[in-house]
């Protein structure tokens, strides 16, 4: 199953979806526009970390819907 997730086609599709949705920068403050560059440089390293169980995702920034804030 993990190999299906880590295919280049799937990773690119996920990246394009984030860009299409105009995702915001995460806790690392890296803009979504830098994802393409990061993926071209670190894709194999990222895939190997996931396969070996050594990948530790960074925390995400949550957004609280307006109706919950009231």
Coordinates of N, CA and C in Angstrom, one line a residue:
X1 N 0.8 -1.2 0.0 CA 0.0 0.0 0.0 C 0.9 1.3 0.0
X2 N 1.9 1.3 0.8 CA 2.7 2.5 0.9 C 3.4 2.8 -0.4
X3 N 3.8 1.7 -1.2 CA 4.4 2.0 -2.5 C 3.4 2.6 -3.5
X4 N 2.2 2.4 -3.4 CA 1.2 3.0 -4.2 C 1.1 4.5 -3.9
X5 N 1.2 4.8 -2.6 CA 1.1 6.2 -2.1 C 2.4 6.9 -2.6
X6 N 3.5 6.3 -2.6 CA 4.8 6.9 -2.9 C 5.2 7.0 -4.4
X7 N 4.3 6.6 -5.2 CA 4.6 6.7 -6.7 C 4.7 8.2 -7.0
X8 N 5.6 8.4 -8.0 CA 5.8 9.8 -8.4 C 4.5 10.5 -8.9
X9 N 3.7 9.7 -9.6 CA 2.5 10.3 -10.1 C 1.6 10.7 -8.9
X10 N 1.5 9.9 -7.9 CA 0.6 10.2 -6.8 C 1.1 11.4 -6.0
X11 N 2.4 11.5 -5.8 CA 3.0 12.6 -5.0 C 2.8 13.9 -5.8
X12 N 3.0 13.8 -7.1 CA 2.8 15.1 -7.9 C 1.3 15.5 -7.9
X13 N 0.4 14.5 -8.0 CA -1.0 14.8 -7.9 C -1.3 15.5 -6.6
X14 N -0.8 15.0 -5.5 CA -1.0 15.6 -4.2 C -0.5 17.0 -4.1
X15 N 0.7 17.2 -4.7 CA 1.3 18.5 -4.7 C 0.5 19.5 -5.5
X16 N 0.1 19.1 -6.7 CA -0.7 20.0 -7.5 C -2.1 20.3 -6.9
X17 N -2.6 19.4 -6.1 CA -3.9 19.6 -5.4 C -3.7 20.7 -4.4
X18 N -2.6 20.6 -3.6 CA -2.4 21.6 -2.6 C -2.2 23.0 -3.2
X19 N -1.5 23.0 -4.3 CA -1.3 24.3 -5.0 C -2.6 24.8 -5.6
X20 N -3.4 23.9 -6.2 CA -4.7 24.3 -6.7 C -5.6 24.9 -5.7
X21 N -5.5 24.3 -4.5 CA -6.4 24.8 -3.4 C -5.8 26.0 -2.7
X22 N -4.7 26.5 -3.2 CA -4.0 27.7 -2.6 C -3.7 27.5 -1.1
X23 N -3.2 26.3 -0.8 CA -2.8 26.0 0.5 C -1.9 27.0 1.1
X24 N -1.9 27.2 2.4 CA -1.1 28.2 3.0 C 0.2 27.6 3.5
X25 N 1.1 28.4 3.9 CA 2.4 27.9 4.5 C 2.1 27.2 5.8
X26 N 2.9 26.2 6.1 CA 2.7 25.5 7.3 C 3.6 26.1 8.4
X27 N 3.8 25.4 9.5 CA 4.6 25.9 10.6 C 6.0 26.2 10.2
X28 N 6.5 25.6 9.1 CA 7.8 25.9 8.7 C 7.9 27.2 7.8
X29 N 6.7 27.8 7.6 CA 6.6 29.0 6.8 C 7.0 28.9 5.3
X30 N 7.1 27.7 4.8 CA 7.5 27.5 3.4 C 6.3 27.7 2.6
X31 N 6.3 28.6 1.6 CA 5.1 28.9 0.8 C 4.9 27.7 -0.1
X32 N 3.6 27.5 -0.5 CA 3.2 26.4 -1.3 C 3.9 26.5 -2.7
X33 N 4.3 27.7 -3.1 CA 5.0 27.8 -4.4 C 6.3 27.2 -4.4
X34 N 6.9 26.9 -3.3 CA 8.2 26.2 -3.2 C 8.1 24.7 -3.2
X35 N 6.9 24.1 -3.2 CA 6.7 22.7 -3.2 C 7.4 22.0 -4.4
X36 N 7.2 22.6 -5.5 CA 7.8 22.0 -6.8 C 9.3 21.9 -6.6
X37 N 9.9 22.9 -6.2 CA 11.4 22.9 -6.0 C 11.8 21.9 -5.0
X38 N 11.1 21.8 -3.9 CA 11.4 20.9 -2.8 C 11.3 19.4 -3.3
X39 N 10.2 19.2 -4.0 CA 9.9 17.8 -4.5 C 11.0 17.4 -5.5
X40 N 11.5 18.3 -6.3 CA 12.5 17.9 -7.3 C 13.8 17.6 -6.7
X41 N 14.1 18.3 -5.5 CA 15.4 18.1 -4.9 C 15.3 16.9 -3.9
X42 N 14.3 16.8 -3.1 CA 14.2 15.9 -2.0 C 13.3 14.7 -2.1
X43 N 12.7 14.5 -3.3 CA 11.7 13.4 -3.4 C 12.2 12.0 -3.0
X44 N 13.3 11.6 -3.5 CA 13.8 10.3 -3.2 C 14.1 10.1 -1.7
X45 N 14.7 11.2 -1.1 CA 15.0 11.2 0.3 C 13.7 11.1 1.2
X46 N 12.7 11.8 0.8 CA 11.4 11.8 1.5 C 10.8 10.4 1.4
X47 N 10.8 9.8 0.2 CA 10.3 8.5 0.0 C 11.0 7.4 0.8
X48 N 12.3 7.5 0.9 CA 13.1 6.6 1.7 C 12.8 6.7 3.2
X49 N 12.6 7.9 3.7 CA 12.3 8.1 5.1 C 10.9 7.6 5.4
X50 N 10.0 7.7 4.5 CA 8.6 7.1 4.7 C 8.7 5.6 4.7
X51 N 9.4 5.0 3.8 CA 9.5 3.6 3.7 C 10.2 3.0 5.0
X52 N 11.2 3.7 5.5 CA 12.0 3.2 6.6 C 11.3 3.5 8.0
X53 N 10.3 4.3 8.0 CA 9.6 4.7 9.2 C 10.3 5.8 9.9
X54 N 11.2 6.5 9.2 CA 12.0 7.6 9.9 C 11.4 9.0 9.5
X55 N 10.3 9.0 8.8 CA 9.7 10.3 8.5 C 8.9 10.9 9.6
X56 N 9.2 12.1 10.0 CA 8.4 12.7 11.1 C 7.8 14.0 10.5
X57 N 6.5 13.9 10.2 CA 5.8 15.1 9.6 C 5.8 16.2 10.6
X58 N 5.9 17.4 10.1 CA 5.8 18.6 11.0 C 4.4 18.9 11.3
X59 N 4.2 19.6 12.4 CA 2.8 19.9 12.8 C 2.2 20.8 11.8
X60 N 0.9 20.8 11.7 CA 0.1 21.6 10.8 C -0.5 22.7 11.5
X61 N -0.8 23.8 10.7 CA -1.6 24.9 11.3 C -3.0 24.6 11.1
X62 N -3.8 24.7 12.1 CA -5.2 24.4 12.0 C -6.0 25.8 11.8
X63 N -7.1 25.7 11.2 CA -7.9 26.9 11.0 C -9.3 26.6 11.7
X64 N -9.7 27.5 12.6 CA -10.9 27.3 13.3 C -12.0 28.0 12.5
X65 N -13.1 27.3 12.2 CA -14.2 27.9 11.4 C -14.8 29.1 12.2
X66 N -15.3 30.1 11.6 CA -15.9 31.2 12.2 C -17.0 30.9 13.2
X67 N -17.8 29.9 12.9 CA -19.0 29.6 13.8 C -18.5 29.0 15.1
X68 N -17.3 28.4 15.1 CA -16.7 27.8 16.3 C -16.1 28.9 17.2
X69 N -15.6 30.0 16.6 CA -14.9 31.0 17.4 C -15.9 31.8 18.2
X70 N -17.2 31.9 17.8 CA -18.1 32.8 18.5 C -18.4 32.3 19.9

